[in-house]
Amino acid sequence: MSEERFGEFVLVRQHGDGHVAELALDRPKAMNAVSSEMARSIGAACTALGEDRDVRVVVLTSTHERAFCVGADLKERNSFSDAELVRQRPVARGAYTGVLELPVPTVAAVHGFALGGGFELALACDVIVADRTAVVGLPEVSVGVIPGGGGTQLLPRRVGAGRAAELIFSARRVEAAEARELGLVDVLVDEGRDREEALALGERIGANSPVGLRAAKRALRLGQGLDLRAGLEVEDAAWRAVAFSGDRAEGVAAFNEKRKPQWPGE
C-alpha cells in the first residue's frame, strides 16, 4: 500500500494493485472540520485521483475515531471579514465539487458525526456506507446559513423534495438506523466496520472494467433530472463510448473463455 499526503490534513492511500484509492480526511484535532487549507487539499487530491487512469474507485474515509467530518471550520469562519468570506467561497466549493466530479465511482465510509459540510462530502459520493455510530444532518440554518456544499441539491435527489425540506429546515440530526430507513445512507454495518466494508465494496467495484465504470457513472450522473427519453439518449451515448473499447472486447472474451478479465482500460 502506497501513501501520499496532500497538505497536512489529507492522506491518499493506494490499496492492492492501485485500483482502489482511499482519500482519508486526517485532521483529528478538529474532528476533520474543513478549513481553507483542508478544502484546498481535498480539491488537489481529487484532481490527482481523477487524472490517475489506474484508479477505478475512490473510498472517502476519516482517521478520527468519533467523527467522519463535522463540517466547515466555524472557528476559522468566525475570524473572516465579509471580503475574506467571499474570497474563501471558491476554495470551499472546490472541495465538494472535487469529490462530486470524480469520474470514477466513489464510496463514503461514515462513522460518528457527519454534519453540515461533512455530510455533504458523503452526499457527493455515489454510495454511503455507515456504521451504527453514525449521526448525519445538515444543521446550517441553525447557525444562520444554508447548506452550501451541494446539500440543497444532492439531498432531494437522494430522498425526495419533501423529506429533504424537513431535514434541512429543522436542522435535526439523524442517527444511523433512521438514516438508513430514510435513505440518507445506503449500507448500514456494525460499529467500527464502515471503513472495512467500504474498502471491500471498493475492491468489488474495482475488479470491473475501468472504461465501463467511468461510462456508467457518467450516464448515471448526466441522466439525473432528465425526462426518460433524454435520459435514454445519455445512456446510449455512454454505451457507444464503451461498445468498441478494448475493455468490451476483453470482457466478452474472458466470459467465453471462463477466465478473469485483464482490462486494458481503453
Coordinates of N, CA and C in Angstrom, one line a residue, residues 12-249:
V12 N -3.8 10.1 1.0 CA -4.3 9.2 -0.1 C -3.5 8.0 0.0
R13 N -4.3 6.9 0.1 CA -3.6 5.5 0.1 C -4.1 4.8 -1.1
Q14 N -3.1 4.1 -1.8 CA -3.5 3.3 -2.9 C -3.4 1.8 -2.4
H15 N -4.5 1.1 -2.5 CA -4.6 -0.2 -2.0 C -4.4 -1.3 -3.1
G16 N -3.8 -2.4 -2.7 CA -3.6 -3.5 -3.6 C -2.9 -3.2 -4.8
D17 N -3.6 -3.4 -6.0 CA -2.9 -3.1 -7.3 C -3.1 -1.6 -7.7
G18 N -3.6 -0.8 -6.8 CA -3.7 0.6 -7.0 C -5.0 1.0 -7.6
H19 N -5.9 0.1 -7.9 CA -7.2 0.4 -8.4 C -8.2 1.0 -7.4
V20 N -8.0 0.8 -6.2 CA -8.8 1.4 -5.1 C -8.0 2.4 -4.4
A21 N -8.4 3.7 -4.4 CA -7.7 4.8 -3.7 C -8.6 5.2 -2.6
E22 N -7.9 5.3 -1.4 CA -8.6 5.8 -0.2 C -8.2 7.2 0.0
L23 N -9.2 8.1 0.1 CA -8.9 9.5 0.4 C -9.4 9.7 1.9
A24 N -8.4 9.8 2.7 CA -8.6 9.9 4.2 C -8.6 11.3 4.7
L25 N -9.7 11.8 5.3 CA -9.7 13.1 6.0 C -8.9 12.9 7.3
D26 N -7.9 13.7 7.5 CA -6.9 13.5 8.6 C -6.6 14.8 9.3
R27 N -7.6 15.3 9.9 CA -7.5 16.5 10.8 C -8.1 16.1 12.2
P28 N -7.5 15.2 12.9 CA -8.2 14.6 14.1 C -8.4 15.6 15.2
K29 N -7.5 16.6 15.3 CA -7.6 17.5 16.4 C -8.9 18.4 16.3
A30 N -9.4 18.5 15.1 CA -10.6 19.4 14.9 C -11.8 18.5 14.4
M31 N -11.7 17.2 14.6 CA -12.8 16.3 14.1 C -13.1 16.5 12.6
N32 N -12.0 16.8 11.9 CA -12.0 16.9 10.4 C -12.8 18.1 10.0
A33 N -13.0 19.1 10.8 CA -13.6 20.4 10.4 C -12.8 20.9 9.2
V34 N -13.5 21.3 8.2 CA -12.9 21.7 6.9 C -12.5 23.1 6.9
S35 N -11.2 23.4 7.1 CA -10.6 24.7 7.0 C -10.3 25.0 5.5
S36 N -9.9 26.2 5.3 CA -9.5 26.6 3.9 C -8.4 25.7 3.4
E37 N -7.4 25.5 4.3 CA -6.2 24.7 3.9 C -6.7 23.2 3.6
M38 N -7.6 22.7 4.4 CA -8.0 21.3 4.2 C -8.9 21.3 2.9
A39 N -9.7 22.3 2.6 CA -10.5 22.3 1.4 C -9.6 22.3 0.2
R40 N -8.5 23.1 0.2 CA -7.6 23.1 -0.9 C -7.0 21.7 -1.1
S41 N -6.7 21.0 0.0 CA -6.0 19.7 -0.1 C -7.0 18.7 -0.7
I42 N -8.3 18.7 -0.2 CA -9.3 17.8 -0.8 C -9.4 18.0 -2.3
G43 N -9.5 19.3 -2.7 CA -9.6 19.5 -4.1 C -8.4 19.1 -4.9
A44 N -7.2 19.3 -4.4 CA -6.0 18.9 -5.0 C -5.9 17.3 -5.1
A45 N -6.3 16.7 -4.0 CA -6.3 15.2 -4.1 C -7.2 14.7 -5.1
C46 N -8.4 15.3 -5.2 CA -9.4 14.8 -6.2 C -9.0 15.0 -7.6
T47 N -8.3 16.2 -7.8 CA -7.8 16.4 -9.2 C -6.8 15.3 -9.5
A48 N -5.9 15.0 -8.6 CA -4.8 14.0 -8.9 C -5.5 12.6 -9.1
L49 N -6.5 12.3 -8.3 CA -7.1 11.0 -8.4 C -7.9 10.9 -9.7
G50 N -8.5 12.0 -10.1 CA -9.3 11.9 -11.4 C -8.4 11.8 -12.6
E51 N -7.2 12.2 -12.5 CA -6.3 12.1 -13.6 C -5.5 10.8 -13.6
D52 N -5.6 10.0 -12.6 CA -4.9 8.7 -12.5 C -5.7 7.6 -13.1
R53 N -5.3 7.2 -14.3 CA -6.0 6.2 -15.0 C -6.0 4.8 -14.4
D54 N -5.1 4.6 -13.4 CA -5.1 3.3 -12.7 C -6.2 3.2 -11.7
V55 N -6.7 4.4 -11.2 CA -7.7 4.4 -10.2 C -9.1 4.1 -10.8
R56 N -9.8 3.1 -10.2 CA -11.1 2.7 -10.6 C -12.2 3.1 -9.7
V57 N -11.8 3.4 -8.4 CA -12.8 3.7 -7.4 C -12.1 4.5 -6.3
V58 N -12.8 5.4 -5.7 CA -12.3 6.2 -4.6 C -13.1 6.0 -3.3
V59 N -12.5 5.7 -2.2 CA -13.2 5.5 -0.9 C -12.8 6.6 0.0
L60 N -13.8 7.4 0.4 CA -13.6 8.5 1.3 C -13.8 8.1 2.7
T61 N -12.7 8.3 3.6 CA -12.7 7.8 4.9 C -12.3 8.9 5.9
S62 N -12.3 8.6 7.2 CA -11.8 9.5 8.2 C -10.9 8.8 9.2
T63 N -9.8 9.5 9.6 CA -8.9 8.9 10.6 C -9.4 9.1 12.0
H64 N -10.4 10.0 12.2 CA -10.9 10.3 13.6 C -11.8 9.1 14.1
E65 N -11.6 8.8 15.3 CA -12.4 7.6 15.8 C -13.9 7.9 16.0
R66 N -14.2 9.2 16.3 CA -15.6 9.5 16.7 C -16.3 10.4 15.6
A67 N -15.6 10.7 14.5 CA -16.3 11.6 13.6 C -15.8 11.3 12.2
F68 N -16.7 11.4 11.2 CA -16.3 11.4 9.8 C -15.8 12.8 9.5
C69 N -16.7 13.8 9.7 CA -16.4 15.2 9.5 C -17.5 16.1 10.0
V70 N -17.2 17.1 10.9 CA -18.2 17.9 11.5 C -18.5 19.1 10.7
G71 N -18.0 19.2 9.4 CA -18.4 20.3 8.6 C -17.4 21.4 8.5
A72 N -17.8 22.6 8.2 CA -16.9 23.7 8.0 C -16.3 24.1 9.3
D73 N -15.1 24.6 9.2 CA -14.3 25.1 10.4 C -14.9 26.5 10.8
L74 N -15.9 26.4 11.7 CA -16.6 27.7 12.1 C -15.7 28.6 12.9
K75 N -14.7 28.1 13.6 CA -13.7 29.0 14.3 C -13.0 29.8 13.3
E76 N -12.6 29.2 12.2 CA -11.9 30.0 11.1 C -12.9 31.0 10.5
R77 N -14.1 30.5 10.2 CA -15.1 31.3 9.6 C -15.4 32.6 10.4
N78 N -15.4 32.4 11.7 CA -15.7 33.5 12.7 C -14.7 34.6 12.6
S79 N -13.5 34.3 12.1 CA -12.4 35.3 12.0 C -12.4 36.0 10.7
F80 N -13.3 35.6 9.8 CA -13.3 36.2 8.4 C -14.0 37.6 8.4
S81 N -13.5 38.5 7.7 CA -14.3 39.7 7.3 C -15.2 39.2 6.1
D82 N -16.1 40.1 5.8 CA -17.0 39.8 4.7 C -16.2 39.5 3.4
A83 N -15.2 40.3 3.1 CA -14.4 40.2 1.9 C -13.7 38.9 1.9
E84 N -13.2 38.5 3.1 CA -12.4 37.2 3.2 C -13.4 36.0 3.0
L85 N -14.6 36.2 3.5 CA -15.6 35.1 3.3 C -15.9 34.9 1.8
V86 N -16.0 36.0 1.1 CA -16.3 35.9 -0.4 C -15.1 35.3 -1.1
R87 N -13.9 35.6 -0.7 CA -12.7 35.0 -1.3 C -12.6 33.6 -1.0
Q88 N -13.0 33.2 0.2 CA -12.9 31.8 0.6 C -13.9 30.9 -0.1
R89 N -15.0 31.4 -0.5 CA -16.1 30.6 -1.1 C -15.6 29.7 -2.2
P90 N -14.9 30.1 -3.2 CA -14.5 29.2 -4.3 C -13.6 28.1 -3.7
V91 N -12.8 28.4 -2.7 CA -11.9 27.4 -2.1 C -12.8 26.3 -1.5
A92 N -13.8 26.7 -0.7 CA -14.7 25.7 -0.1 C -15.4 24.9 -1.1
R93 N -15.9 25.5 -2.1 CA -16.7 24.8 -3.2 C -15.8 23.8 -3.9
G94 N -14.5 24.1 -4.0 CA -13.6 23.2 -4.7 C -13.5 21.9 -4.0
A95 N -13.6 21.8 -2.7 CA -13.5 20.5 -2.0 C -14.7 19.7 -2.4
Y96 N -15.9 20.3 -2.3 CA -17.2 19.5 -2.5 C -17.3 19.1 -4.0
T97 N -17.0 20.0 -4.9 CA -17.1 19.7 -6.3 C -16.0 18.7 -6.7
G98 N -14.9 18.8 -6.1 CA -13.8 17.9 -6.3 C -14.3 16.4 -6.1
V99 N -14.9 16.2 -5.0 CA -15.4 14.8 -4.8 C -16.6 14.5 -5.7
L100 N -17.5 15.5 -5.9 CA -18.7 15.2 -6.7 C -18.3 14.9 -8.2
E101 N -17.3 15.5 -8.7 CA -16.9 15.4 -10.1 C -15.8 14.4 -10.4
L102 N -15.5 13.6 -9.4 CA -14.6 12.5 -9.7 C -15.2 11.6 -10.7
P103 N -14.4 11.2 -11.7 CA -15.0 10.4 -12.9 C -15.2 9.0 -12.6
V104 N -14.8 8.5 -11.4 CA -14.9 7.1 -11.1 C -15.9 6.9 -9.9
P105 N -16.4 5.7 -9.7 CA -17.3 5.5 -8.6 C -16.7 5.9 -7.2
T106 N -17.5 6.4 -6.3 CA -17.0 6.9 -5.0 C -17.9 6.3 -3.9
V107 N -17.2 5.9 -2.8 CA -17.9 5.3 -1.7 C -17.4 6.1 -0.4
A108 N -18.4 6.5 0.4 CA -18.1 7.2 1.7 C -18.2 6.2 2.8
A109 N -17.2 6.2 3.7 CA -17.3 5.4 4.9 C -17.5 6.3 6.1
V110 N -18.7 6.2 6.7 CA -19.1 7.2 7.7 C -19.3 6.5 9.0
H111 N -18.7 7.1 10.0 CA -19.0 6.8 11.4 C -19.0 8.0 12.2
G112 N -19.7 8.0 13.4 CA -19.8 9.2 14.2 C -20.4 10.3 13.5
F113 N -20.0 11.5 13.8 CA -20.7 12.7 13.3 C -20.3 13.0 11.8
A114 N -21.3 13.2 11.0 CA -21.2 13.6 9.6 C -22.2 14.7 9.4
L115 N -21.8 15.9 9.8 CA -22.7 17.0 9.9 C -22.4 18.2 8.9
G116 N -23.4 18.9 8.4 CA -23.1 20.0 7.6 C -22.3 19.6 6.4
G117 N -21.2 20.4 6.2 CA -20.3 20.1 5.1 C -19.7 18.7 5.1
G118 N -19.6 18.1 6.3 CA -19.2 16.7 6.4 C -20.1 15.7 5.8
F119 N -21.4 15.9 6.0 CA -22.4 15.1 5.4 C -22.5 15.4 3.9
E120 N -22.2 16.6 3.5 CA -22.2 17.0 2.1 C -21.1 16.3 1.3
L121 N -20.0 16.1 2.0 CA -18.9 15.3 1.3 C -19.3 13.9 1.1
A122 N -20.1 13.3 2.1 CA -20.6 12.0 1.9 C -21.7 12.0 0.8
L123 N -22.5 13.0 0.8 CA -23.6 13.0 -0.2 C -23.0 13.2 -1.7
A124 N -21.8 13.7 -1.8 CA -21.2 13.9 -3.1 C -20.7 12.5 -3.6
C125 N -20.7 11.5 -2.8 CA -20.3 10.2 -3.2 C -21.4 9.4 -3.8
D126 N -21.1 8.4 -4.5 CA -22.2 7.6 -5.1 C -22.9 6.6 -4.1
V127 N -22.1 6.1 -3.2 CA -22.7 5.2 -2.2 C -22.1 5.6 -0.8
I128 N -23.0 5.5 0.2 CA -22.6 5.9 1.6 C -22.8 4.6 2.4
V129 N -21.7 4.2 3.0 CA -21.6 3.1 3.9 C -21.5 3.7 5.3
A130 N -22.3 3.4 6.3 CA -22.3 4.0 7.6 C -22.3 2.9 8.7
D131 N -21.6 3.1 9.8 CA -21.8 2.2 10.9 C -22.8 2.7 11.8
R132 N -23.1 1.9 12.9 CA -24.2 2.2 13.8 C -24.0 3.4 14.7
T133 N -22.8 4.0 14.7 CA -22.5 5.2 15.5 C -22.8 6.4 14.7
A134 N -23.1 6.3 13.4 CA -23.2 7.5 12.5 C -24.4 8.4 12.9
V135 N -24.1 9.7 12.9 CA -25.1 10.7 13.1 C -24.9 11.7 12.0
V136 N -26.0 11.9 11.1 CA -25.8 12.7 10.0 C -26.9 13.9 10.0
G137 N -26.6 14.9 9.3 CA -27.6 16.0 9.2 C -27.0 17.2 8.6
L138 N -27.9 18.2 8.2 CA -27.5 19.4 7.6 C -28.0 20.5 8.5
P139 N -27.3 21.0 9.5 CA -27.8 21.9 10.5 C -27.5 23.4 10.2
E140 N -27.2 23.7 9.0 CA -26.7 25.0 8.7 C -27.7 26.2 9.0
V141 N -29.0 25.9 8.9 CA -29.9 27.1 9.2 C -29.9 27.4 10.7
S142 N -29.4 26.5 11.5 CA -29.4 26.8 12.9 C -28.2 27.7 13.3
V143 N -27.3 28.0 12.3 CA -26.2 29.0 12.6 C -26.3 30.1 11.5
G144 N -27.5 30.2 10.9 CA -27.7 31.4 10.0 C -27.3 31.3 8.6
V145 N -26.9 30.1 8.1 CA -26.6 30.0 6.7 C -27.4 28.8 6.1
I146 N -27.0 28.4 5.0 CA -27.7 27.2 4.4 C -26.6 26.2 3.9
P147 N -27.0 25.0 3.7 CA -26.1 24.0 3.1 C -25.5 24.6 1.8
G148 N -24.2 24.7 1.8 CA -23.5 25.4 0.7 C -22.5 24.5 0.0
G149 N -22.5 23.2 0.3 CA -21.6 22.2 -0.3 C -22.3 21.3 -1.2
G150 N -23.5 21.7 -1.7 CA -24.3 20.8 -2.5 C -25.5 20.2 -1.8
G151 N -25.7 20.4 -0.5 CA -26.7 19.7 0.2 C -28.1 20.0 -0.2
T152 N -28.4 21.2 -0.6 CA -29.8 21.5 -1.0 C -30.2 20.9 -2.4
Q153 N -29.1 20.5 -3.1 CA -29.4 19.8 -4.4 C -29.2 18.3 -4.3
L154 N -28.2 17.8 -3.6 CA -28.0 16.4 -3.5 C -29.0 15.7 -2.6
L155 N -29.4 16.3 -1.5 CA -30.3 15.6 -0.6 C -31.6 15.3 -1.2
P156 N -32.3 16.3 -1.9 CA -33.6 15.9 -2.5 C -33.5 14.9 -3.6
R157 N -32.3 14.9 -4.3 CA -32.1 13.8 -5.3 C -32.0 12.5 -4.7
R158 N -31.6 12.4 -3.5 CA -31.5 11.1 -2.7 C -32.8 10.7 -2.0
V159 N -33.5 11.6 -1.4 CA -34.6 11.3 -0.6 C -35.9 11.9 -0.9
G160 N -35.9 12.8 -1.9 CA -37.1 13.5 -2.3 C -37.2 14.9 -1.7
A161 N -38.0 15.7 -2.4 CA -38.1 17.1 -2.0 C -38.6 17.4 -0.6
G162 N -39.7 16.7 -0.3 CA -40.4 16.9 1.0 C -39.5 16.5 2.2
R163 N -39.0 15.3 2.1 CA -38.1 14.8 3.2 C -36.9 15.7 3.3
A164 N -36.3 16.1 2.2 CA -35.1 17.0 2.2 C -35.4 18.3 2.9
A165 N -36.6 18.8 2.5 CA -37.0 20.1 3.1 C -37.2 20.0 4.7
E166 N -37.8 18.9 5.1 CA -38.0 18.7 6.6 C -36.6 18.6 7.3
L167 N -35.7 17.9 6.7 CA -34.4 17.7 7.3 C -33.6 19.0 7.3
I168 N -33.6 19.7 6.2 CA -32.8 21.0 6.1 C -33.5 22.1 7.0
F169 N -34.8 22.2 6.9 CA -35.5 23.3 7.7 C -35.4 23.1 9.2
S170 N -35.5 21.8 9.6 CA -35.5 21.5 11.0 C -34.1 21.5 11.6
A171 N -33.1 21.3 10.7 CA -31.6 21.2 11.1 C -31.4 20.0 12.1
R172 N -32.2 19.0 12.0 CA -32.1 18.0 13.0 C -31.0 16.9 12.6
R173 N -30.5 16.3 13.7 CA -29.5 15.2 13.4 C -30.3 13.9 13.4
V174 N -29.8 13.0 12.5 CA -30.4 11.7 12.3 C -29.4 10.6 12.6
E175 N -29.8 9.7 13.5 CA -29.0 8.6 13.9 C -29.0 7.5 12.9
A176 N -28.1 6.6 13.0 CA -27.8 5.6 11.9 C -29.0 4.8 11.4
A177 N -29.8 4.3 12.4 CA -30.9 3.4 11.9 C -31.9 4.2 11.2
E178 N -32.3 5.4 11.6 CA -33.3 6.2 10.9 C -32.7 6.7 9.6
A179 N -31.4 7.0 9.6 CA -30.7 7.4 8.4 C -30.8 6.4 7.3
R180 N -30.6 5.1 7.7 CA -30.8 4.0 6.7 C -32.2 3.9 6.2
E181 N -33.1 4.0 7.1 CA -34.5 3.9 6.8 C -35.0 5.0 5.8
L182 N -34.5 6.2 6.0 CA -34.8 7.3 5.2 C -34.1 7.4 3.9
G183 N -33.0 6.6 3.7 CA -32.2 6.6 2.5 C -31.1 7.6 2.6
L184 N -30.8 8.2 3.8 CA -29.7 9.1 3.9 C -28.4 8.4 3.8
V185 N -28.3 7.1 4.1 CA -27.2 6.3 3.9 C -27.7 5.0 3.2
D186 N -26.8 4.3 2.5 CA -27.2 3.2 1.7 C -26.9 1.8 2.3
V187 N -25.8 1.7 3.1 CA -25.5 0.5 3.7 C -25.2 0.7 5.1
L188 N -25.8 -0.1 6.0 CA -25.6 0.1 7.5 C -24.8 -1.1 8.0
V189 N -23.7 -0.9 8.7 CA -22.9 -2.0 9.1 C -22.6 -1.9 10.6
D190 N -22.0 -2.9 11.2 CA -21.8 -2.9 12.6 C -20.7 -1.8 13.0
E191 N -20.8 -1.4 14.2 CA -19.9 -0.4 14.7 C -18.4 -0.7 14.4
G192 N -17.7 0.3 13.9 CA -16.3 0.1 13.6 C -16.0 -0.6 12.3
R193 N -17.0 -0.9 11.5 CA -16.7 -1.7 10.3 C -17.0 -0.9 9.0
D194 N -17.2 0.4 9.2 CA -17.6 1.2 8.0 C -16.4 1.3 7.0
R195 N -15.2 1.5 7.4 CA -14.1 1.6 6.5 C -13.8 0.3 5.9
E196 N -13.8 -0.8 6.7 CA -13.5 -2.1 6.1 C -14.5 -2.5 5.1
E197 N -15.8 -2.3 5.4 CA -16.8 -2.6 4.4 C -16.8 -1.8 3.2
A198 N -16.5 -0.5 3.3 CA -16.4 0.4 2.2 C -15.3 0.0 1.3
L199 N -14.1 -0.3 1.9 CA -13.0 -0.7 1.1 C -13.3 -2.1 0.4
A200 N -14.0 -2.9 1.1 CA -14.4 -4.2 0.4 C -15.3 -4.0 -0.8
L201 N -16.2 -3.1 -0.6 CA -17.1 -2.7 -1.7 C -16.2 -2.1 -2.8
G202 N -15.3 -1.3 -2.5 CA -14.4 -0.7 -3.4 C -13.6 -1.7 -4.2
E203 N -13.2 -2.8 -3.5 CA -12.5 -3.8 -4.2 C -13.4 -4.5 -5.2
R204 N -14.6 -4.8 -4.8 CA -15.6 -5.4 -5.8 C -15.8 -4.5 -7.0
I205 N -16.0 -3.2 -6.7 CA -16.2 -2.3 -7.9 C -15.0 -2.3 -8.7
G206 N -13.8 -2.2 -8.1 CA -12.6 -2.0 -8.8 C -12.1 -3.2 -9.7
A207 N -12.8 -4.3 -9.5 CA -12.5 -5.5 -10.3 C -13.1 -5.4 -11.7
N208 N -14.0 -4.5 -11.8 CA -14.7 -4.3 -13.1 C -14.0 -3.4 -14.1
S209 N -14.5 -3.3 -15.3 CA -13.9 -2.6 -16.4 C -13.8 -1.1 -16.0
P210 N -12.6 -0.5 -16.1 CA -12.4 0.9 -15.8 C -13.2 1.8 -16.8
V211 N -13.2 1.3 -18.1 CA -13.9 2.0 -19.1 C -15.4 2.0 -18.8
G212 N -15.9 0.8 -18.5 CA -17.3 0.6 -18.1 C -17.7 1.4 -16.9
L213 N -16.9 1.4 -15.9 CA -17.2 2.1 -14.7 C -17.3 3.6 -14.9
R214 N -16.4 4.2 -15.6 CA -16.5 5.7 -15.9 C -17.7 6.0 -16.7
A215 N -18.0 5.2 -17.7 CA -19.1 5.5 -18.6 C -20.4 5.3 -17.8
A216 N -20.5 4.3 -17.0 CA -21.7 4.1 -16.2 C -22.0 5.2 -15.2
K217 N -20.9 5.7 -14.6 CA -21.0 6.8 -13.7 C -21.5 8.1 -14.5
R218 N -20.9 8.3 -15.6 CA -21.3 9.5 -16.5 C -22.7 9.4 -16.8
A219 N -23.2 8.2 -17.2 CA -24.6 8.1 -17.6 C -25.5 8.3 -16.4
L220 N -25.2 7.8 -15.2 CA -26.0 7.9 -14.0 C -26.1 9.4 -13.7
R221 N -24.9 10.1 -13.7 CA -24.9 11.5 -13.2 C -25.6 12.4 -14.2
L222 N -25.3 12.2 -15.5 CA -25.9 13.2 -16.5 C -27.3 12.9 -16.7
G223 N -27.8 11.7 -16.4 CA -29.2 11.4 -16.7 C -30.1 11.9 -15.5
Q224 N -29.6 12.2 -14.4 CA -30.4 12.7 -13.3 C -31.1 13.9 -13.6
G225 N -32.4 13.9 -13.4 CA -33.3 15.1 -13.6 C -33.8 15.2 -15.0
L226 N -33.3 14.4 -15.9 CA -33.8 14.4 -17.3 C -35.1 13.6 -17.4
D227 N -35.9 13.9 -18.4 CA -37.0 13.0 -18.7 C -36.5 11.7 -19.3
L228 N -37.3 10.7 -19.3 CA -36.9 9.4 -19.7 C -36.3 9.3 -21.1
R229 N -36.9 10.0 -22.0 CA -36.4 10.0 -23.4 C -35.0 10.6 -23.4
A230 N -34.8 11.7 -22.8 CA -33.5 12.4 -22.8 C -32.5 11.5 -22.1
G231 N -32.9 10.9 -20.9 CA -32.0 10.1 -20.2 C -31.5 8.8 -21.0
L232 N -32.4 8.3 -21.7 CA -32.0 7.1 -22.6 C -31.0 7.5 -23.7
E233 N -31.1 8.8 -24.1 CA -30.1 9.2 -25.1 C -28.7 9.4 -24.4
V234 N -28.7 9.8 -23.2 CA -27.5 9.9 -22.4 C -26.9 8.5 -22.3
E235 N -27.8 7.5 -21.9 CA -27.3 6.2 -21.8 C -26.7 5.6 -23.1
D236 N -27.4 5.9 -24.2 CA -27.0 5.4 -25.5 C -25.6 6.0 -25.9
A237 N -25.4 7.2 -25.6 CA -24.1 7.9 -25.9 C -23.0 7.2 -25.0
A238 N -23.3 6.9 -23.8 CA -22.3 6.2 -22.9 C -22.1 4.8 -23.4
W239 N -23.1 4.1 -23.9 CA -23.0 2.8 -24.4 C -22.1 2.8 -25.6
R240 N -22.3 3.7 -26.5 CA -21.5 3.8 -27.7 C -20.0 4.1 -27.4
A241 N -19.8 4.8 -26.3 CA -18.4 5.1 -25.9 C -17.6 3.8 -25.4
V242 N -18.4 2.8 -25.0 CA -17.7 1.6 -24.5 C -17.8 0.4 -25.4
A243 N -18.8 0.5 -26.3 CA -19.1 -0.7 -27.1 C -18.0 -1.2 -28.0
F244 N -17.1 -0.3 -28.4 CA -16.0 -0.6 -29.3 C -14.6 -0.5 -28.6
S245 N -14.7 -0.5 -27.3 CA -13.5 -0.4 -26.5 C -12.7 -1.7 -26.3
G246 N -11.4 -1.6 -26.0 CA -10.7 -2.8 -25.7 C -11.2 -3.5 -24.5
D247 N -11.8 -2.8 -23.5 CA -12.4 -3.4 -22.3 C -13.6 -4.3 -22.7
R248 N -14.4 -3.8 -23.6 CA -15.5 -4.6 -24.0 C -15.1 -5.9 -24.7
A249 N -14.1 -5.8 -25.6 CA -13.6 -7.0 -26.3 C -13.0 -8.0 -25.3

